[in-house]
Coordinates of C-alpha atoms in Angstrom, one line a residue:
M1 CA -0.4 0.2 0.0
V2 CA 1.7 2.9 -0.7
T3 CA 1.5 5.7 1.5
P4 CA 0.7 9.5 1.0
E5 CA 3.8 11.2 1.6
A6 CA 5.0 8.7 -1.2
R7 CA 2.7 9.5 -4.0
I8 CA 4.0 13.0 -2.8
A9 CA 6.7 12.6 -3.4
R10 CA 6.2 10.0 -6.4
E11 CA 4.3 12.8 -8.4
R12 CA 7.5 15.3 -7.4
D13 CA 9.3 13.3 -9.7
L14 CA 7.1 12.8 -12.1
Y15 CA 6.4 16.4 -12.4
L16 CA 10.5 17.5 -12.0
A17 CA 10.9 14.6 -14.6
V18 CA 9.1 16.8 -17.5
L19 CA 10.1 20.0 -16.5
R20 CA 13.4 18.9 -17.1
V21 CA 12.5 17.1 -20.6
M22 CA 10.9 21.1 -22.3
D23 CA 14.5 22.2 -21.4
A24 CA 17.4 19.9 -22.0
P25 CA 18.8 19.8 -25.2
N26 CA 19.3 16.3 -25.7
P27 CA 15.1 15.1 -24.8
L28 CA 15.8 11.3 -24.5
Q29 CA 16.7 10.5 -20.9
P30 CA 14.8 12.5 -19.4
L31 CA 11.8 11.2 -21.2
Q32 CA 12.9 7.5 -19.9
D33 CA 12.6 9.3 -16.6
V34 CA 9.0 10.4 -17.2
L35 CA 7.9 6.9 -18.2
T36 CA 9.8 5.1 -14.8
S37 CA 7.9 8.0 -12.6
L38 CA 4.2 6.9 -14.3
V39 CA 5.4 3.3 -14.3
E40 CA 6.0 3.8 -9.8
L41 CA 3.3 6.6 -9.6
A42 CA -0.2 4.6 -11.5
D43 CA 1.4 0.9 -10.5
A44 CA 1.8 0.2 -13.7
Q45 CA 3.0 -2.9 -16.1
R46 CA 5.1 -0.7 -18.1
A47 CA 4.5 2.2 -20.3
G48 CA 5.5 3.8 -23.8
L49 CA 5.6 6.5 -26.1
E50 CA 5.1 6.1 -29.5
L51 CA 5.3 8.1 -32.5
Y52 CA 4.1 7.7 -36.0
G53 CA 4.8 9.5 -39.1
D54 CA 1.8 10.2 -41.3
G55 CA -1.3 9.3 -39.5
S56 CA -1.3 4.8 -40.1
V57 CA -0.9 3.2 -36.6
E58 CA 2.0 0.7 -39.1
R59 CA 4.1 3.7 -39.7
R60 CA 5.8 3.6 -36.4
E61 CA 8.2 6.4 -36.6
W62 CA 9.5 6.5 -32.9
S63 CA 9.2 4.4 -29.9
L64 CA 9.9 4.7 -26.4
F65 CA 9.7 2.2 -23.5
H66 CA 10.3 1.8 -19.7
G67 CA 12.2 -0.8 -18.4
C68 CA 12.7 -3.5 -20.7
S69 CA 15.6 -5.1 -22.2
E70 CA 16.2 -4.5 -26.6
L71 CA 14.7 -7.8 -27.2
E72 CA 11.5 -6.8 -25.2
R73 CA 11.1 -3.5 -26.6
E74 CA 11.1 -5.0 -29.9
E75 CA 8.2 -7.6 -28.9
I76 CA 6.3 -5.2 -27.0
R77 CA 6.7 -3.1 -30.8
E78 CA 5.3 -6.0 -32.6
L79 CA 2.5 -6.5 -29.5
T80 CA 1.3 -2.8 -29.2
S81 CA -2.2 -2.8 -29.1
R82 CA -3.1 -1.1 -32.7
G83 CA -6.7 -0.8 -32.5
I84 CA -6.3 0.4 -29.3
V85 CA -3.6 3.3 -30.7
A86 CA -5.2 3.6 -34.1
S87 CA -9.1 4.8 -31.9
A88 CA -7.2 7.1 -30.0
I89 CA -5.0 8.8 -32.6
A90 CA -8.3 9.6 -35.4
A91 CA -10.6 10.0 -32.5
G92 CA -7.9 12.9 -30.3
K93 CA -8.9 12.1 -27.1
S94 CA -7.3 9.3 -24.5
V95 CA -9.1 5.7 -24.4
H96 CA -8.9 4.0 -21.8
T97 CA -10.8 0.5 -20.6
A98 CA -10.3 -1.3 -17.2
H99 CA -10.1 -5.1 -19.9
A100 CA -9.5 -4.7 -22.9
L101 CA -9.5 -8.6 -23.5
L102 CA -13.5 -7.8 -22.1
D103 CA -13.7 -4.8 -24.3
A104 CA -16.3 -5.1 -27.6
R105 CA -14.4 -2.1 -29.1
F106 CA -10.8 -4.8 -28.7
S107 CA -11.7 -8.1 -27.7
G108 CA -11.0 -9.0 -31.5
S109 CA -7.6 -7.7 -31.8
A110 CA -4.9 -10.0 -32.5
S111 CA -2.3 -8.2 -30.1
V112 CA -5.3 -8.1 -27.2
K113 CA -5.9 -11.9 -27.2
S114 CA -2.2 -12.6 -27.3
Q115 CA -1.0 -10.3 -24.1
R116 CA -4.2 -10.4 -22.8
L117 CA -4.4 -6.7 -21.5
E118 CA -6.8 -5.2 -18.8
A119 CA -5.7 -2.0 -18.1
V120 CA -4.8 0.5 -20.4
L121 CA -5.0 3.8 -21.3
C122 CA -3.7 5.6 -24.7
V123 CA -3.5 9.6 -24.4
P124 CA -2.6 11.5 -28.0
L125 CA 0.4 13.2 -27.2
A126 CA 0.4 17.0 -27.8
G127 CA 3.0 18.2 -31.4
R128 CA 2.9 18.1 -35.4
L129 CA 3.4 14.1 -35.3
P130 CA 0.5 11.5 -33.8
G131 CA 1.5 10.3 -30.9
V132 CA 0.6 8.2 -28.1
L133 CA 1.8 7.7 -24.0
Y134 CA 0.8 3.8 -23.6
L135 CA 0.0 2.7 -19.8
E136 CA -0.8 -1.0 -19.6
G137 CA -2.0 -1.7 -16.3
K138 CA -0.3 -4.9 -14.1
R139 CA -3.6 -8.5 -14.3
G140 CA -5.8 -7.9 -11.3
A141 CA -5.3 -4.8 -9.8
G142 CA -7.8 -3.2 -12.1
P143 CA -8.5 -0.3 -13.9
F144 CA -6.7 3.2 -13.4
S145 CA -8.3 5.3 -10.9
E146 CA -10.5 9.0 -12.8
E147 CA -7.3 10.5 -10.9
L148 CA -4.7 9.3 -12.7
V149 CA -5.8 9.7 -16.2
M150 CA -6.0 13.3 -16.2
L151 CA -2.5 13.5 -14.4
V152 CA -1.8 11.9 -17.8
E153 CA -3.6 13.4 -19.8
S154 CA -1.6 16.9 -17.9
V155 CA 1.5 14.8 -18.9
A156 CA 1.1 14.1 -22.3
H157 CA 0.7 18.4 -23.2
F158 CA 3.7 17.8 -22.7
L159 CA 5.6 15.0 -24.5
G160 CA 4.7 15.6 -28.3
T161 CA 7.2 17.7 -29.2
A162 CA 9.6 16.4 -26.5
A163 CA 9.8 13.3 -28.8
E164 CA 9.5 15.1 -32.1
R165 CA 12.7 16.5 -30.9
A166 CA 13.8 12.6 -29.7
L167 CA 12.9 11.5 -33.5
L168 CA 14.7 14.1 -35.1
Q169 CA 17.9 13.3 -33.6
N170 CA 17.6 9.7 -33.7
K171 CA 17.2 10.0 -37.5
G172 CA 19.1 12.5 -37.9
R173 CA 19.0 15.4 -40.1
G174 CA 19.4 13.7 -43.3
D175 CA 15.1 14.2 -43.8
D176 CA 15.8 17.9 -43.6
P177 CA 16.6 20.2 -47.6
T178 CA 17.3 23.2 -45.6
H179 CA 19.9 21.6 -43.1
P180 CA 22.6 21.3 -45.6
Y181 CA 22.2 24.9 -46.4
R182 CA 21.8 26.5 -42.5
Q183 CA 25.4 24.6 -42.3
R184 CA 26.8 27.0 -44.7
F185 CA 24.6 30.2 -44.0
Q186 CA 23.7 32.3 -41.5
L187 CA 19.2 32.1 -41.8
E188 CA 18.1 31.7 -38.3
D189 CA 15.5 33.7 -39.1
I190 CA 13.4 32.0 -41.9
V191 CA 11.6 29.2 -40.1
G192 CA 11.0 25.8 -42.3
R193 CA 12.3 23.4 -43.4
S194 CA 10.0 22.6 -47.0
P195 CA 11.4 21.3 -49.3
G196 CA 9.9 25.2 -50.3
I197 CA 11.9 26.7 -48.8
A198 CA 15.1 24.5 -49.4
Q199 CA 14.2 25.7 -53.4
V200 CA 14.8 30.0 -51.7
F201 CA 17.9 28.3 -50.4
A202 CA 19.4 27.0 -53.3
Q203 CA 18.7 30.5 -54.8
L204 CA 20.7 31.9 -51.9
A205 CA 23.7 30.3 -52.4
V206 CA 24.2 31.1 -55.2
A207 CA 22.9 34.8 -55.4
A208 CA 24.5 36.0 -51.9
P209 CA 28.1 35.4 -52.5
L210 CA 27.7 38.1 -55.8
D211 CA 27.1 41.6 -56.0
V212 CA 24.5 41.1 -58.6
T213 CA 21.4 43.4 -58.4
V214 CA 19.0 40.2 -57.3
M215 CA 14.6 40.5 -57.6
I216 CA 13.0 39.0 -54.9
S217 CA 9.4 38.1 -56.2
G218 CA 6.6 36.5 -54.3
P219 CA 2.9 37.2 -52.6
S220 CA 2.4 39.9 -49.5
G221 CA 3.3 38.4 -46.3
T222 CA 5.8 35.9 -47.5
G223 CA 8.7 37.1 -45.6
K224 CA 10.9 39.0 -48.8
T225 CA 12.4 41.3 -46.5
Q226 CA 14.0 38.5 -43.6
L227 CA 14.9 36.9 -47.2
A228 CA 16.7 40.6 -48.1
Q229 CA 18.4 40.8 -45.3
A230 CA 19.5 36.7 -44.9
L231 CA 21.2 37.8 -48.5
H232 CA 22.6 40.8 -47.4
V233 CA 24.7 39.1 -44.1
N234 CA 25.6 36.4 -46.0
S235 CA 27.3 38.9 -48.7
K236 CA 30.9 40.7 -48.8
R237 CA 28.7 43.3 -47.7
R238 CA 27.9 41.9 -44.5
L239 CA 29.6 44.5 -42.0
A240 CA 28.4 47.8 -43.9
P241 CA 25.2 48.7 -43.8
F242 CA 21.3 47.4 -44.8
V243 CA 19.4 50.5 -45.5
E244 CA 15.2 49.2 -47.1
L245 CA 12.5 51.8 -48.1
N246 CA 9.8 50.7 -48.8
C247 CA 8.4 52.7 -52.1
A248 CA 4.9 52.3 -51.9
A249 CA 5.4 54.7 -48.4
V250 CA 7.0 58.1 -49.8
P251 CA 5.2 60.2 -51.6
E252 CA 5.8 60.7 -55.2
G253 CA 6.9 64.4 -54.9
L254 CA 9.4 63.3 -52.0
F255 CA 10.9 60.1 -53.4
E256 CA 14.1 61.5 -54.7
S257 CA 15.4 63.1 -52.3
E258 CA 14.2 60.0 -50.1
F259 CA 15.7 58.2 -52.3
F260 CA 19.3 60.2 -53.7
G261 CA 19.1 62.6 -50.9
A262 CA 18.9 66.0 -52.1
F263 CA 21.4 69.8 -50.9
P264 CA 20.7 73.8 -49.9
G265 CA 18.6 74.7 -52.9
A266 CA 16.7 72.4 -54.0
F267 CA 13.8 74.2 -52.3
P268 CA 12.6 76.3 -50.3
G269 CA 13.5 75.4 -46.0
A270 CA 16.4 72.7 -48.3
R271 CA 19.1 71.1 -45.5
R272 CA 21.8 68.9 -46.8
T273 CA 19.9 65.7 -46.0
I274 CA 21.5 62.3 -46.7
G275 CA 19.6 59.7 -49.1
K276 CA 18.8 55.8 -48.8
V277 CA 21.7 55.8 -51.2
E278 CA 24.1 57.5 -49.9
A279 CA 23.2 55.9 -45.9
A280 CA 23.8 52.0 -47.7
E281 CA 27.6 52.6 -49.9
G282 CA 29.1 49.9 -48.8
G283 CA 26.3 47.9 -48.1
T284 CA 22.7 46.4 -49.4
L285 CA 20.1 48.9 -50.1
F286 CA 16.6 47.3 -50.8
L287 CA 13.7 48.8 -52.6
D288 CA 10.5 47.1 -50.6
E289 CA 7.3 47.9 -53.2
I290 CA 9.6 48.6 -56.1
A291 CA 6.2 49.0 -58.5
E292 CA 4.5 51.7 -56.2
I293 CA 8.0 53.9 -58.3
P294 CA 6.6 57.1 -59.8
L295 CA 8.1 57.1 -63.4
A296 CA 9.8 59.9 -63.3
A297 CA 12.3 58.1 -60.9
Q298 CA 12.5 54.6 -62.2
A299 CA 14.8 56.6 -65.2
K300 CA 17.0 58.1 -62.3
L301 CA 16.8 54.2 -60.7
L302 CA 18.0 53.3 -63.6
Q303 CA 20.8 55.5 -64.5
L304 CA 22.0 54.4 -61.0
L305 CA 21.4 50.3 -62.3
Q306 CA 23.7 51.7 -65.2
S307 CA 26.6 54.3 -64.2
R308 CA 26.6 53.3 -61.1
Q309 CA 26.4 57.6 -59.8
Y310 CA 23.5 59.8 -59.2
F311 CA 22.6 63.1 -58.7
P312 CA 21.5 64.4 -55.0
L313 CA 18.8 67.2 -55.8
A314 CA 20.9 70.7 -56.1
S315 CA 24.0 68.7 -55.7
P316 CA 26.3 70.6 -58.9
K317 CA 28.4 67.0 -59.6
P318 CA 27.6 62.9 -59.5
F319 CA 27.9 60.9 -56.9
K320 CA 29.7 57.0 -57.3
A321 CA 26.8 54.4 -55.9
N322 CA 28.9 51.4 -54.1
V323 CA 25.2 49.8 -53.3
R324 CA 24.2 46.0 -53.8
L325 CA 20.4 46.7 -55.1
V326 CA 18.1 44.1 -54.2
A327 CA 14.4 44.8 -54.8
A328 CA 10.8 43.3 -54.0
S329 CA 8.0 43.0 -55.6
N330 CA 4.2 41.7 -54.9
A331 CA 3.5 43.2 -57.8
N332 CA 3.2 41.2 -61.9
L333 CA 6.0 43.7 -63.2
E334 CA 5.9 41.3 -66.3
Q335 CA 2.1 43.0 -66.9
L336 CA 3.0 46.2 -65.7
V337 CA 5.0 46.6 -68.6
R338 CA 2.4 45.6 -71.2
E339 CA 0.3 48.3 -69.1
R340 CA 3.6 50.7 -70.0
R341 CA 3.3 50.9 -65.7
F342 CA 7.1 49.8 -65.5
R343 CA 10.0 50.9 -67.6
E344 CA 10.8 47.3 -69.5
D345 CA 14.3 48.1 -69.4
L346 CA 14.5 48.6 -65.7
F347 CA 13.0 45.6 -65.1
Y348 CA 15.7 43.5 -67.0
R349 CA 18.0 45.4 -65.0
L350 CA 16.4 44.2 -62.4
N351 CA 15.4 40.8 -62.1
V352 CA 19.1 39.2 -62.4
L353 CA 18.7 36.7 -60.1
P354 CA 15.4 36.2 -59.5
V355 CA 14.1 34.4 -56.5
R356 CA 10.4 33.6 -55.7
M357 CA 9.2 33.1 -52.2
P358 CA 6.4 30.7 -52.0
S359 CA 3.3 31.2 -50.6
L360 CA 2.0 29.5 -46.9
A361 CA -0.8 27.3 -49.5
E362 CA 2.5 26.0 -50.7
R363 CA 4.2 25.4 -48.0
R364 CA 1.6 23.6 -45.3
E365 CA 4.3 21.5 -43.5
D366 CA 5.8 24.4 -42.3
I367 CA 3.2 26.1 -40.7
A368 CA 3.9 24.5 -37.4
P369 CA 7.3 25.6 -36.9
L370 CA 6.2 29.0 -37.7
V371 CA 3.4 28.5 -35.1
E372 CA 5.8 27.4 -32.6
A373 CA 8.5 30.8 -33.0
L374 CA 5.9 33.3 -34.0
L375 CA 4.5 32.3 -30.4
A376 CA 7.9 32.6 -28.9
R377 CA 9.0 35.6 -30.4
L378 CA 5.0 37.8 -29.5
A379 CA 5.5 36.5 -26.2
E380 CA 8.3 37.9 -25.4
E381 CA 7.8 41.5 -27.7
N382 CA 5.1 41.4 -25.7
G383 CA 6.0 40.3 -21.8
L384 CA 3.8 37.4 -22.1
P385 CA 4.0 33.2 -21.2
R386 CA 4.9 31.5 -23.6
L387 CA 1.9 29.6 -24.2
S388 CA 2.0 26.1 -26.4
P389 CA -0.8 26.1 -29.2
S390 CA -2.9 22.4 -28.5
P391 CA -2.4 19.8 -31.5
A392 CA -6.1 21.3 -32.1
C393 CA -4.8 24.7 -32.7
F394 CA -2.0 23.1 -35.0
A395 CA -4.4 21.3 -37.2
A396 CA -6.3 24.3 -36.9
C397 CA -3.8 26.3 -38.4
E398 CA -2.3 23.9 -40.8
T399 CA -5.5 23.5 -41.9
A400 CA -6.6 27.0 -42.4
E401 CA -6.4 29.2 -45.2
W402 CA -4.2 32.9 -44.8
P403 CA -3.9 35.0 -47.5
G404 CA -2.1 37.8 -46.6
N405 CA 0.6 34.1 -45.0
I406 CA 3.2 34.9 -42.4
R407 CA 2.4 38.6 -41.1
Q408 CA -1.5 37.5 -41.2
L409 CA 0.2 34.7 -39.0
R410 CA 1.7 36.3 -36.9
H411 CA -0.5 39.4 -36.9
R412 CA -3.7 36.4 -35.7
L413 CA -1.4 34.2 -32.7
E414 CA -0.2 37.6 -31.1
A415 CA -4.3 38.7 -31.1
A416 CA -5.0 34.7 -29.7
L417 CA -1.7 34.9 -27.7
I418 CA -3.1 37.8 -25.6
R419 CA -6.9 36.4 -25.4
A420 CA -5.5 33.4 -24.0
S421 CA -3.0 35.2 -21.4
A422 CA -6.1 37.3 -20.1
E423 CA -7.9 34.0 -19.6
A424 CA -5.0 32.3 -17.6
A425 CA -5.3 29.2 -20.3
T426 CA -2.9 26.6 -20.3
F427 CA -2.8 26.0 -24.2
L428 CA -3.5 28.3 -27.7
E429 CA -6.5 26.6 -28.2
P430 CA -8.8 27.4 -31.9
R431 CA -11.4 29.3 -30.4
H432 CA -8.9 32.4 -29.2
L433 CA -7.4 31.8 -32.5
F434 CA -10.3 32.3 -34.5
E435 CA -12.8 33.9 -32.2
S436 CA -13.5 36.8 -34.6
A437 CA -14.2 34.3 -36.9
A438 CA -17.5 33.3 -35.6
V439 CA -21.2 34.5 -36.5
S440 CA -21.7 38.1 -35.9
T441 CA -24.6 39.6 -34.4
A442 CA -25.8 40.0 -37.6
G443 CA -25.8 36.2 -38.3
I444 CA -23.6 37.4 -41.6
I445 CA -20.6 34.6 -42.2
S446 CA -17.2 35.1 -42.7
F447 CA -15.0 34.0 -45.9
H448 CA -12.8 32.5 -43.4
E449 CA -15.9 30.9 -41.3
A450 CA -17.6 29.6 -44.5
T451 CA -14.6 28.3 -45.5
R452 CA -14.1 26.7 -42.5
R453 CA -17.8 25.0 -43.2
F454 CA -17.8 23.8 -46.7
Q455 CA -14.1 21.4 -45.6
R456 CA -15.6 19.6 -41.9
D457 CA -19.3 19.3 -44.6
L458 CA -17.0 17.4 -46.9
L459 CA -14.8 16.0 -45.2
R460 CA -17.7 14.2 -43.6
R461 CA -19.5 13.2 -46.1
E462 CA -16.6 11.4 -47.6
L463 CA -15.7 10.1 -44.5
E464 CA -20.0 8.5 -44.2
C465 CA -19.2 7.6 -47.3
V466 CA -16.7 5.1 -47.1
D467 CA -17.7 3.7 -43.5
W468 CA -14.5 6.3 -41.5
C469 CA -11.7 4.3 -44.1
V470 CA -8.8 7.4 -43.6
T471 CA -7.1 5.7 -46.4
D472 CA -10.2 5.7 -48.9
V473 CA -10.8 9.4 -47.9
A474 CA -6.9 10.3 -48.2
R475 CA -7.2 9.4 -51.7
R476 CA -11.0 10.2 -52.8
L477 CA -9.2 13.5 -51.6
D478 CA -6.0 13.5 -53.0
L479 CA -4.5 14.4 -49.7
T480 CA -2.0 12.2 -47.2
R481 CA -3.5 10.7 -44.4
Q482 CA -2.0 12.8 -42.0
H483 CA -4.2 15.8 -43.8
V484 CA -7.4 13.8 -43.0
Y485 CA -6.2 13.0 -39.5
N486 CA -5.6 17.2 -39.2
L487 CA -7.9 17.8 -40.4
M488 CA -10.3 15.7 -38.1
K489 CA -8.7 17.2 -35.1
A490 CA -9.7 20.8 -36.6
F491 CA -13.3 19.9 -36.7
S492 CA -13.8 17.9 -34.0
L493 CA -15.3 14.6 -35.8
T494 CA -15.4 11.3 -34.7
R495 CA -17.1 8.3 -35.7
E496 CA -20.7 9.5 -33.4
S497 CA -20.5 13.3 -34.6
K498 CA -23.5 13.7 -36.4

């Protein structure tokens, strides 16, 4: 019989192990300590952690068990009940059975029969990859207490990300297409491991060491400024200034003085002012929204690119410019050239090395790490607690449409973090993110909410058509199984849903 004092000590050890998991660079040993503490606290037979690559319990990516030899671990990996794990992952909630062998849901499972399983608790992990925390009771000990179930569910919220870190360390970085570029260049401010970002890094690897003009295209809010800064810090001009000018923010009448500077006499009250070109001397000049440059100023920018000389307003002599020019635009410059709103010769001068930043819709696998990175940054900037997103929140972010890309995602996360902090929430939930997307008092549904409802209804219909077979739904909708599981979590769809 465990005394209350001993139970309190075991709970303390468990929470200390969880804290070490959250802080440890290598979480493997702290995760093992958590499993050990859980088995002792629950007086269980064994405990395990498992991660799956695509939502299929047949494709186990990583596992960790308590108190087993390597041979026994291999046997356990083969015997762990697929039916119980699949049910927990599909439903997105805990499965607790007092006696799996007598439970109609699982009694037909070969693994349940072979192990003669009794009390089993299987809790989904919080994280990007599907996974479970698995606890198996001793024979004849009866079900786990409700108090213990709640404790294990609380612990599982903190283990998903740590298990994914352990998986990455176990597999190495061979599956990260951006890793070779991150080893060679400073790219910390650009988050992501998608093939799309790897392609951007490949273009940056070519462009950064050179002094040629780079033209960055891509939808608004995709991080073109961060890419321009990465080009600068990885160039031979890294120790000189990086100067940014948003061309859309400069009034047409002031563009030349802002860009080239001015001398006394340029206009009434004019003083000697330094323009952006002079400020960037020896470094990089980044012209954002370059499509907004007035036509008259375009000719002078072309002269700067051709001769590397420019005239500040009222200057009696030309100035030499030693700058590297990087431009960016979310507009279709070729279309503007056809419409004679942008000079053709300037376009060709700017478009020496084009680089395109992909939208979030083209790199959905980067949304989850972006959410984590942005939340950490926003918490620090606003002096708010660092809240982790729940699995449903990750899934909601990954399935939502983000026409404003990273900028829109950042603003939405900032508002969500403020709401969640105000109510002292433990995790960031979908309701914190999409509170404003609900039905308005006038009964009008926003575009975002209408899109979510359509996706939810379509997914439910497809699931019902194939008797909730996720593999068949994935094939019918041309999605991965993991994406289908994420959608099911985001819309809270379970087989019992009406």
